[in-house]
XYZ file of C-alpha atoms in Angstrom:
695
model
C 106.358 187.443 94.037
C 103.652 190.080 94.313
C 104.435 193.536 95.610
C 100.838 194.623 95.985
C 101.668 198.186 94.940
C 98.409 200.031 95.476
C 99.591 203.641 95.562
C 98.962 206.859 93.685
C 102.264 208.706 93.201
C 100.445 212.030 92.733
C 98.967 211.831 96.256
C 102.296 211.591 98.071
C 103.246 214.635 100.153
C 105.433 217.259 98.510
C 108.521 216.184 100.473
C 108.157 212.607 99.236
C 107.741 213.744 95.636
C 110.848 215.925 95.788
C 112.940 213.087 97.280
C 111.662 210.615 94.703
C 112.318 212.959 91.784
C 115.815 213.616 93.052
C 116.404 209.876 93.279
C 114.993 209.376 89.805
C 117.322 212.038 88.428
C 120.310 210.288 89.999
C 119.198 206.999 88.466
C 118.963 208.605 85.030
C 122.516 209.874 85.431
C 123.684 206.344 86.118
C 122.221 205.261 82.793
C 120.973 201.831 81.864
C 123.708 199.865 83.648
C 121.455 198.920 86.553
C 118.845 197.371 84.245
C 120.781 194.127 83.942
C 121.603 193.674 87.629
C 120.824 190.153 88.809
C 118.116 189.721 91.423
C 119.442 190.422 94.878
C 122.998 191.232 93.886
C 124.804 192.728 96.851
C 127.167 195.476 95.834
C 125.453 196.014 92.478
C 124.744 199.473 91.103
C 122.319 200.865 93.706
C 118.637 201.314 92.942
C 118.124 203.333 96.126
C 119.525 206.570 97.481
C 121.426 206.421 100.774
C 118.372 207.766 102.595
C 116.174 205.133 100.976
C 118.613 202.422 101.996
C 118.352 203.586 105.600
C 114.562 203.493 105.344
C 114.632 199.972 103.912
C 117.076 198.789 106.576
C 114.952 200.269 109.377
C 111.849 198.574 107.999
C 113.574 195.229 107.553
C 115.047 195.340 111.050
C 111.646 195.955 112.652
C 109.721 193.502 110.478
C 112.192 190.595 110.704
C 114.099 190.699 114.006
C 116.462 187.868 114.957
C 115.018 184.754 116.563
C 116.535 181.810 118.400
C 118.478 180.739 115.330
C 117.263 182.814 112.354
C 119.276 185.970 111.920
C 117.490 189.289 111.648
C 117.235 191.570 108.630
C 118.804 194.995 108.275
C 121.306 196.881 106.138
C 122.400 193.808 104.167
C 118.792 193.178 103.184
C 118.476 196.812 102.080
C 121.577 196.433 99.902
C 120.100 193.361 98.275
C 116.911 195.324 97.619
C 118.904 198.103 95.940
C 120.456 195.581 93.561
C 117.168 193.793 92.884
C 115.377 197.006 91.903
C 117.601 197.280 88.845
C 116.279 193.969 87.532
C 112.540 194.756 87.547
C 110.485 197.010 85.245
C 111.240 200.669 86.055
C 107.644 201.647 86.847
C 107.476 198.903 89.485
C 110.788 199.998 90.980
C 109.476 203.566 91.166
C 106.293 202.340 92.833
C 108.270 200.474 95.469
C 110.378 203.526 96.206
C 107.162 205.511 96.627
C 105.957 202.879 99.096
C 109.200 203.174 101.076
C 108.698 206.916 101.428
C 105.061 206.482 102.413
C 106.135 204.131 105.209
C 108.909 206.510 106.264
C 106.536 209.456 106.651
C 103.541 207.585 108.071
C 104.495 208.037 111.789
C 105.201 211.785 111.473
C 101.665 213.021 112.347
C 101.491 210.965 115.562
C 105.122 210.468 116.622
C 106.629 213.617 115.093
C 109.499 211.665 113.557
C 109.902 209.543 110.450
C 110.031 205.778 110.813
C 113.790 205.393 110.380
C 114.404 207.867 113.253
C 112.318 205.876 115.745
C 113.801 203.406 118.255
C 113.395 199.761 117.256
C 110.506 199.029 119.616
C 108.548 202.028 118.342
C 109.164 200.954 114.744
C 107.773 197.532 115.627
C 104.684 199.190 117.107
C 104.134 201.191 113.925
C 104.373 198.085 111.735
C 102.120 196.172 114.090
C 99.547 198.949 113.754
C 99.666 198.697 109.950
C 99.423 194.917 110.176
C 96.271 195.026 112.340
C 94.630 197.989 110.650
C 91.150 197.564 109.164
C 92.209 199.973 106.406
C 93.134 197.940 103.332
C 95.383 200.696 101.985
C 97.651 200.529 105.028
C 97.936 196.739 104.908
C 98.596 196.906 101.151
C 101.325 199.449 101.730
C 102.967 197.229 104.328
C 102.766 194.212 102.046
C 104.190 196.179 99.107
C 107.316 197.068 101.051
C 107.851 193.849 102.992
C 107.314 191.323 100.178
C 110.631 191.977 98.364
C 112.497 192.579 101.627
C 111.362 189.232 103.007
C 112.094 187.392 99.797
C 115.596 188.796 99.562
C 116.291 188.166 103.259
C 115.221 184.512 103.170
C 116.575 183.655 99.706
C 119.972 182.531 101.047
C 121.416 179.050 101.603
C 122.170 179.663 105.280
C 118.518 180.513 106.015
C 117.391 177.224 104.475
C 120.030 175.320 106.433
C 118.679 176.736 109.697
C 115.326 174.965 109.149
C 116.730 171.829 107.512
C 115.639 172.555 103.919
C 117.405 172.031 100.635
C 118.247 175.354 98.986
C 119.071 174.394 95.415
C 119.253 171.367 93.165
C 122.438 170.468 91.307
C 122.449 171.488 87.665
C 121.816 168.623 85.260
C 123.126 168.285 81.728
C 120.604 168.963 78.971
C 119.975 166.349 76.341
C 120.240 167.398 72.690
C 117.431 165.627 70.821
C 117.236 165.885 67.048
C 114.094 168.040 67.068
C 116.035 170.920 68.653
C 117.327 171.631 65.145
C 113.834 173.014 64.477
C 114.308 175.706 67.153
C 115.871 179.129 66.497
C 116.949 181.289 69.416
C 115.842 184.807 68.554
C 118.634 186.228 70.707
C 121.197 184.809 68.276
C 119.636 186.362 65.156
C 121.590 189.390 63.937
C 119.623 190.476 60.849
C 116.017 191.140 59.911
C 114.117 188.073 58.727
C 111.165 187.477 56.422
C 109.560 184.034 56.602
C 106.539 182.294 55.158
C 104.422 179.490 56.572
C 100.912 178.145 56.296
C 99.900 178.748 59.921
C 101.590 181.086 62.368
C 101.047 180.198 66.039
C 101.875 182.930 68.561
C 102.503 181.441 72.007
C 103.442 177.945 73.145
C 101.381 177.463 76.290
C 98.454 175.112 76.730
C 96.494 176.415 73.737
C 99.174 177.382 71.246
C 101.256 174.232 71.648
C 98.241 171.930 71.320
C 97.032 173.771 68.209
C 100.513 173.708 66.638
C 100.808 169.981 67.277
C 97.421 169.239 65.739
C 98.088 171.347 62.648
C 101.599 169.938 62.138
C 100.215 166.412 62.543
C 97.811 167.151 59.690
C 100.632 168.166 57.378
C 100.484 171.951 57.623
C 103.601 174.123 57.648
C 103.551 175.610 61.151
C 105.767 178.296 62.662
C 105.562 178.923 66.418
C 106.712 182.216 67.939
C 107.390 182.479 71.664
C 108.256 185.656 73.559
C 110.133 183.753 76.260
C 113.090 181.401 76.100
C 113.265 177.621 75.846
C 114.298 176.583 79.336
C 115.545 173.043 79.613
C 116.169 170.911 82.703
C 119.450 172.685 83.456
C 117.425 175.840 84.182
C 115.187 174.142 86.748
C 117.265 174.324 89.913
C 114.380 174.959 92.277
C 115.214 178.590 92.991
C 112.062 180.753 92.979
C 114.102 183.941 92.417
C 115.503 182.598 89.153
C 112.132 181.272 88.032
C 110.332 184.551 88.760
C 112.954 186.425 86.776
C 113.242 184.079 83.809
C 109.947 182.188 83.477
C 107.207 184.346 84.987
C 105.654 187.266 83.158
C 106.896 190.557 84.617
C 108.793 188.726 87.377
C 105.497 187.531 88.865
C 104.614 191.129 89.740
C 101.375 191.545 87.766
C 98.518 192.621 90.023
C 94.766 192.842 89.616
C 93.742 196.194 91.071
C 90.314 196.799 92.594
C 88.798 196.371 96.037
C 91.637 193.977 96.800
C 95.112 193.652 95.284
C 95.434 190.182 93.738
C 98.666 188.829 92.225
C 97.896 187.239 88.846
C 100.609 184.818 87.770
C 101.396 183.804 84.188
C 104.339 182.151 82.462
C 106.676 183.629 79.849
C 108.662 180.781 78.347
C 108.292 177.958 75.872
C 105.449 176.082 77.518
C 103.846 179.239 78.907
C 102.094 178.826 82.234
C 102.221 175.020 81.973
C 105.928 175.247 82.901
C 105.127 176.988 86.181
C 101.848 175.330 87.174
C 101.395 172.424 89.578
C 100.434 169.862 86.940
C 96.803 169.560 88.068
C 94.479 168.135 85.401
C 90.684 168.352 85.495
C 87.957 168.138 82.894
C 85.495 171.020 83.170
C 82.189 170.021 84.790
C 79.072 169.552 82.673
C 77.322 172.303 84.632
C 79.796 174.793 83.144
C 79.218 173.575 79.600
C 75.449 173.653 80.143
C 75.670 177.307 81.208
C 77.498 178.083 77.956
C 74.868 176.351 75.846
C 71.884 177.721 77.749
C 73.162 181.211 78.399
C 75.223 181.883 75.255
C 73.735 179.557 72.666
C 76.959 177.639 72.052
C 76.467 174.425 70.047
C 76.104 170.921 71.454
C 79.800 170.183 70.868
C 80.464 172.214 74.012
C 79.474 169.472 76.429
C 81.181 166.733 78.374
C 80.285 164.255 75.635
C 81.139 166.585 72.770
C 84.619 167.399 74.077
C 85.295 163.917 75.486
C 87.325 162.746 72.431
C 89.568 165.799 72.729
C 89.963 165.420 76.486
C 90.948 161.779 75.950
C 93.638 162.802 73.472
C 94.972 165.403 75.899
C 95.042 162.882 78.736
C 97.014 160.440 76.590
C 99.532 163.110 75.594
C 99.951 164.317 79.172
C 99.768 160.815 80.688
C 97.254 161.976 83.288
C 96.902 159.793 86.391
C 96.210 160.215 90.128
C 99.078 161.596 92.184
C 101.328 158.865 93.547
C 100.650 158.435 97.310
C 104.381 157.805 97.816
C 105.104 161.440 96.937
C 102.251 163.283 98.636
C 104.427 164.245 101.575
C 102.969 164.750 105.039
C 100.174 167.086 103.964
C 98.194 164.399 102.112
C 97.684 162.164 105.177
C 96.888 165.222 107.310
C 94.137 166.437 104.978
C 92.840 162.893 104.567
C 92.639 162.566 108.353
C 90.743 165.830 108.766
C 88.405 165.216 105.818
C 87.508 161.712 106.983
C 86.654 162.944 110.486
C 84.336 165.525 108.913
C 82.833 163.108 106.391
C 84.118 164.957 103.315
C 84.952 163.459 99.911
C 88.704 163.590 99.240
C 91.597 161.866 97.495
C 94.720 162.287 95.343
C 94.101 164.646 92.434
C 94.781 163.996 88.751
C 98.183 165.150 87.489
C 100.283 165.103 84.327
C 103.498 163.890 85.957
C 103.786 160.107 85.488
C 107.396 159.874 86.690
C 107.132 162.410 89.523
C 109.660 161.920 92.321
C 108.240 164.559 94.672
C 110.870 167.297 94.334
C 108.215 169.793 95.430
C 109.062 172.671 93.070
C 106.524 172.226 90.250
C 105.859 175.965 90.046
C 109.494 176.758 89.273
C 110.050 174.214 86.485
C 110.156 170.429 86.882
C 113.823 169.421 87.384
C 113.248 165.781 86.417
C 111.148 166.488 83.318
C 108.375 164.398 84.876
C 105.662 167.048 84.537
C 104.249 166.879 81.019
C 104.073 170.628 80.485
C 103.893 171.604 76.821
C 107.648 172.249 76.622
C 108.178 168.482 77.025
C 104.976 167.242 75.359
C 103.121 169.163 72.663
C 105.969 171.436 71.554
C 108.546 168.650 70.917
C 105.876 166.521 69.221
C 104.958 169.424 66.936
C 108.638 169.947 66.102
C 109.049 166.250 65.296
C 106.225 166.666 62.788
C 107.954 169.500 60.956
C 106.897 172.608 62.861
C 109.444 175.363 63.476
C 109.917 177.475 66.617
C 111.551 180.856 67.142
C 112.069 181.921 70.757
C 112.632 185.399 72.209
C 110.255 186.791 69.585
C 107.988 189.561 70.855
C 105.082 190.005 68.430
C 104.134 193.634 67.922
C 101.154 193.348 65.563
C 99.081 190.895 63.587
C 99.260 191.923 59.935
C 95.732 192.259 58.555
C 95.167 192.731 54.830
C 91.682 193.340 53.424
C 90.035 191.986 56.566
C 92.123 188.804 56.724
C 95.062 187.906 58.991
C 98.134 187.423 56.802
C 100.954 187.092 59.334
C 102.656 189.134 62.017
C 105.557 191.456 62.754
C 107.829 190.746 65.709
C 111.024 191.978 67.335
C 113.706 189.369 68.037
C 115.965 189.166 71.044
C 113.380 189.039 73.798
C 111.396 191.679 75.603
C 112.700 195.156 74.846
C 111.465 196.643 78.118
C 114.333 197.352 80.506
C 114.219 195.195 83.578
C 111.704 192.791 82.058
C 113.849 189.688 82.254
C 114.338 189.694 78.504
C 118.106 190.048 78.624
C 120.265 193.167 78.436
C 119.395 195.731 75.787
C 122.280 196.285 73.398
C 122.987 200.039 73.523
C 122.729 201.847 70.187
C 121.608 198.799 68.270
C 118.161 198.115 66.874
C 116.790 194.674 67.552
C 116.245 192.520 64.455
C 112.742 192.513 63.028
C 110.864 189.404 61.940
C 108.058 189.551 59.381
C 106.024 186.378 58.883
C 103.565 185.776 56.041
C 100.907 183.132 56.670
C 97.573 181.847 55.450
C 96.172 181.865 58.985
C 97.245 183.132 62.400
C 96.577 181.475 65.768
C 97.032 183.808 68.747
C 97.735 182.066 72.063
C 99.386 184.634 74.298
C 97.099 184.042 77.277
C 94.217 185.999 78.761
C 96.453 188.899 79.847
C 98.526 189.454 76.705
C 96.281 188.284 73.854
C 93.832 191.209 74.193
C 96.720 193.691 74.195
C 98.164 192.239 70.979
C 94.769 192.139 69.278
C 94.037 195.725 70.306
C 97.372 196.929 68.891
C 96.478 195.120 65.676
C 92.963 196.548 65.387
C 91.360 193.104 65.674
C 88.359 191.815 67.666
C 87.182 195.331 68.445
C 83.696 195.260 66.915
C 81.891 193.818 69.946
C 83.502 196.076 72.534
C 84.221 192.949 74.600
C 87.955 192.629 73.962
C 89.798 192.615 77.289
C 86.571 192.394 79.285
C 84.826 189.405 80.934
C 87.984 188.529 82.879
C 87.676 185.740 85.439
C 90.729 184.842 87.522
C 89.762 181.799 89.667
C 90.664 183.490 92.994
C 92.610 181.336 95.436
C 93.506 181.523 99.101
C 95.014 179.303 101.766
C 95.114 178.442 105.448
C 98.257 177.547 107.387
C 98.494 175.384 110.499
C 101.138 174.249 112.964
C 101.352 170.597 114.002
C 103.385 168.769 116.619
C 104.552 166.368 113.902
C 107.055 167.453 111.275
C 105.474 168.481 107.981
C 108.520 169.515 105.917
C 106.196 170.861 103.244
C 109.100 171.426 100.881
C 109.163 167.644 100.343
C 106.589 165.933 98.157
C 104.088 167.059 95.525
C 103.054 170.620 96.424
C 99.554 170.167 94.971
C 98.727 166.478 95.059
C 95.638 166.102 97.245
C 92.094 167.431 97.003
C 88.776 167.821 98.779
C 86.136 168.013 96.038
C 83.137 167.652 98.354
C 82.026 171.247 97.698
C 82.757 171.430 93.961
C 79.060 172.031 93.193
C 79.255 175.133 95.390
C 82.180 176.455 93.342
C 84.791 175.476 95.948
C 87.756 173.239 95.128
C 90.327 172.478 97.829
C 93.755 171.579 96.465
C 97.119 171.297 98.172
C 99.402 174.288 98.081
C 102.629 173.552 99.961
C 105.212 176.339 99.896
C 109.030 176.427 99.860
C 110.615 178.179 102.808
C 111.301 181.524 101.112
C 107.836 181.623 99.495
C 106.188 180.737 102.825
C 107.999 183.760 104.270
C 105.911 185.955 101.947
C 102.613 184.306 102.866
C 102.493 185.330 106.521
C 101.203 188.913 106.988
C 102.755 189.331 110.437
C 105.718 191.409 111.574
C 108.122 191.472 114.491
C 109.031 188.699 116.885
C 105.931 186.582 116.330
C 106.703 186.523 112.591
C 110.244 185.254 113.158
C 109.031 182.740 115.749
C 106.576 181.309 113.217
C 109.204 181.084 110.476
C 111.476 179.183 112.856
C 108.681 176.603 113.148
C 108.519 176.132 109.365
C 109.298 172.371 109.573
C 105.994 171.958 111.469
C 103.970 174.328 109.279
C 101.342 172.982 106.842
C 99.636 174.875 104.017
C 96.531 173.932 102.049
C 94.598 176.012 99.547
C 91.360 176.387 97.660
C 89.928 178.185 94.633
C 86.464 179.537 93.944
C 84.484 179.616 90.713
C 84.188 183.383 90.571
C 81.142 185.310 89.406
C 83.032 188.628 89.563
C 84.444 189.941 86.303
C 87.350 192.208 85.481
C 89.129 193.760 82.548
C 92.589 193.894 80.952
C 93.776 197.197 79.484
C 97.119 198.380 78.095
C 99.386 199.401 80.954
C 102.770 201.063 81.365
C 105.463 199.879 78.964
C 103.292 197.221 77.340
C 102.401 195.481 80.592
C 98.772 194.511 81.228
C 96.705 196.710 83.522
C 94.371 194.251 85.258
C 91.217 195.620 86.884
C 89.096 193.338 89.036
C 86.543 194.025 91.751
C 85.388 191.055 93.828
C 81.657 191.025 94.494
C 80.106 190.108 97.825
C 78.970 186.690 96.593
C 82.557 185.710 95.871
C 83.784 187.222 99.144
C 81.272 185.047 100.998
C 82.452 181.997 99.065
C 86.069 182.816 99.938
C 85.124 183.155 103.609
C 83.355 179.791 103.533
C 86.430 178.182 102.016
C 88.635 179.546 104.794
C 86.185 178.372 107.464
C 86.052 174.862 105.997
C 89.846 174.588 105.798
C 90.119 175.706 109.419
C 87.708 172.899 110.335
C 89.746 170.351 108.392
C 92.988 171.356 110.108
C 91.362 171.369 113.547
C 89.877 167.921 112.897
C 93.320 166.732 111.811
C 94.820 167.762 115.162
C 96.489 171.072 114.379
C 98.081 172.888 117.325
C 97.469 176.336 115.813
C 95.394 177.272 112.734
C 96.215 180.493 110.878
C 93.502 181.665 108.452
C 95.438 184.790 107.371
C 92.309 186.955 107.509
C 92.760 190.561 108.625
C 91.603 190.808 112.234
C 91.463 187.035 112.708
C 94.961 185.715 113.293
C 94.190 182.289 114.711
C 91.352 179.784 114.907
C 92.182 177.270 117.621
C 88.797 175.916 118.638
C 85.011 176.025 118.096
C 84.689 179.436 119.704
C 87.278 181.009 117.407
C 85.609 179.357 114.422
C 82.220 180.816 115.349
C 83.765 184.263 115.703
C 85.294 183.906 112.232
C 81.906 182.889 110.790
C 80.206 185.868 112.441
C 82.861 188.353 111.332
C 81.790 190.679 108.479
C 84.657 190.207 106.013
C 85.478 192.479 103.090
C 87.463 191.539 100.010
C 90.447 193.547 101.259
C 90.588 191.460 104.447
C 91.566 188.350 102.479
C 94.929 187.146 101.202
C 94.126 186.221 97.594
C 96.133 185.134 94.549
C 95.090 184.105 91.030
C 96.594 181.651 88.566
C 93.969 181.067 85.850
C 92.939 184.271 84.033
C 90.267 183.507 81.423
C 87.658 185.062 79.182
C 89.126 188.292 77.763
C 88.510 187.290 74.115
C 85.633 184.889 74.559
C 83.906 182.677 72.053
C 80.188 183.039 71.380
C 77.553 183.001 68.657
C 76.606 186.690 68.926
C 79.200 189.106 67.460
C 77.746 191.841 69.673
C 78.737 190.091 72.911
C 81.751 187.961 71.957
C 85.024 188.315 70.071
C 85.228 184.863 68.481
C 82.863 182.384 66.904
C 82.430 178.855 68.284
C 85.224 177.806 65.889
C 87.604 180.269 67.661
C 87.853 182.469 64.544
C 87.518 186.213 65.099
C 84.137 187.638 64.148
C 85.708 190.624 62.388
C 88.979 189.241 60.945
C 89.051 186.168 58.724
C 91.841 183.668 59.273
C 92.532 184.916 62.811
C 92.016 182.326 65.554
C 92.491 182.562 69.309
C 93.373 179.360 71.183
C 94.168 180.121 74.816
C 92.488 180.943 78.103
C 91.144 184.227 76.742
C 88.726 182.263 74.516
C 87.133 180.424 77.470
C 83.704 182.055 78.033
C 83.598 181.855 81.841
C 85.267 180.557 84.959
C 85.477 176.761 84.847
C 85.607 176.088 88.570
C 88.623 173.806 88.034
C 92.173 174.178 86.754
C 91.814 175.070 83.060
C 94.828 173.663 81.214
C 93.116 170.497 79.955
C 90.056 172.411 78.750
C 92.216 174.968 76.938
C 94.092 172.118 75.240
C 90.932 170.196 74.329
C 89.224 173.249 72.861
C 92.396 174.192 70.978
C 92.640 170.718 69.409
C 89.053 171.116 68.225
C 89.732 174.615 66.841
C 92.888 173.429 65.048
C 90.915 170.572 63.524
C 88.341 173.028 62.129
C 91.096 175.344 60.850
C 92.808 172.411 59.123
C 89.602 171.488 57.356
C 89.264 175.054 56.051
C 92.864 175.188 54.860
C 92.509 171.833 53.129
C 89.081 172.546 51.626
């Protein structure tokens, strides 16, 4: 759930600053009690002053008025927001409060009154003006405020019942397999620990889990550390709010900041981002490998043929197969119909969910255990082969002795940042410390967190490339209304594809949304917003991703969070615009009644004339609704220590025995979903590490 906070606190007017500081002082007086408030808890310790609650209620009332059967938002929504603020990182809560005040004061120069003092119709006009503005800052401000308000308003069983959707799955009983004895919950450890192993693996996502499995299979003593918790099937109830809080890094609030605010999603749990992805499995195209060999001098092993044995092993472990047509839902036939009429290549995409039953909530944890994310594949198999796992272990530094990685130091009990989803901080008590000694260290914290850990440890700094070269695989979507029922909450959310334009760097993949998440995707306000949400059963969503040529950077941010900087170049903006145009064509060819491209200044495309106007429109990056799910490249491999952090074997150029096996090692955007490539390359790296340890 992305807030899109794009504000500078120092630039707020003096009145706003005084109000905010007063509110902050009151919060300090209340102490840390609010930090453990559950998301959306009505009646919880307030995270807003009374004035701020009135502002939030006035905004919610104007943005989400009542419809024919959906109730409108207002003071209850503001109360839920006050409770929710206590559960998120404090700097994000402060940013949201700043956004509330900016919205409150915005009408003063023209209407001589703050927003909350205006009649309802005037408030609606103000929001409509922000919504239609060509100024990105104003639209970002509106999105920052409305995203949590909308989520909290729609995240209620009665709202789902109004549109005929299931709200929550029943809780299932977890199995207790024997290999769970190899897992230690760091939250239950009371004393400092010192452990020894042969290989320490930090992170259990696509790269870390695959590397741990390969090393354990070869007889090495492997210890895995994971910052998040081990969520089992009982945790996967289909509620996005719970998943964002417990399984997404920073509650899903990380943003890439540049010429457009882009949410960048990553997992924080055993299984990493594989727990919260859609299960899509692609091999990287040969054109990508060729660019690595030709442009960076990487060896011949980096080719479709060279990595084929590793891909095959990954596909066997994940049981990759085409999506079952029985569980594609209504969106698959619709896209097939439109693609066939346009003569485009299409079909079910490859997935790692052999027993999928179409629950439609892949991105919030698979409730049936059908998706072969690493928490149900590589991690258990590594544990069966003797590996050990400690959860809720936040690694502070890699311990480097005489130029060689010799282990790591971690804090147990989860994330120590208040409001981070890491559990309540025990007042007055130091968290237990874990010191691990190892012969080699594999870092697999992902492209956002790995560079921060390495920088704290003084590793991979010699090239000046650490944290740079970030690609994010930008994604967008188009929505459309049909006369037929879609019920996009049923079926595989990402099970169909149009790969006709893959050579252009465009991949079209399904992206169906649950009701409360769809409520965040529509940038409208007022009555037309509510009217559209009441038509949710007839609303279809489909998405695409581009192989980006833009590059960004990850730096240390507030409280240990990543600061992600990314500016989209005009080439990528043009590719995004082409993707939107093509999806509009597909929906129109499929018989859509209304097509909604979600481009600023272009609300609907309902015929050839509208489509031509969209094509002719000069679009900027800030006009697009973009998200990102595949950050890569921030600790890339290469043969030249002056332009890369790692060698082709994934070992750091400047620290012996330190390996990186995650998306940060991938040299460039792949153009396809990266989990299989990360796994294949990590198996290869673990194989090379094993040979060194055994030599």
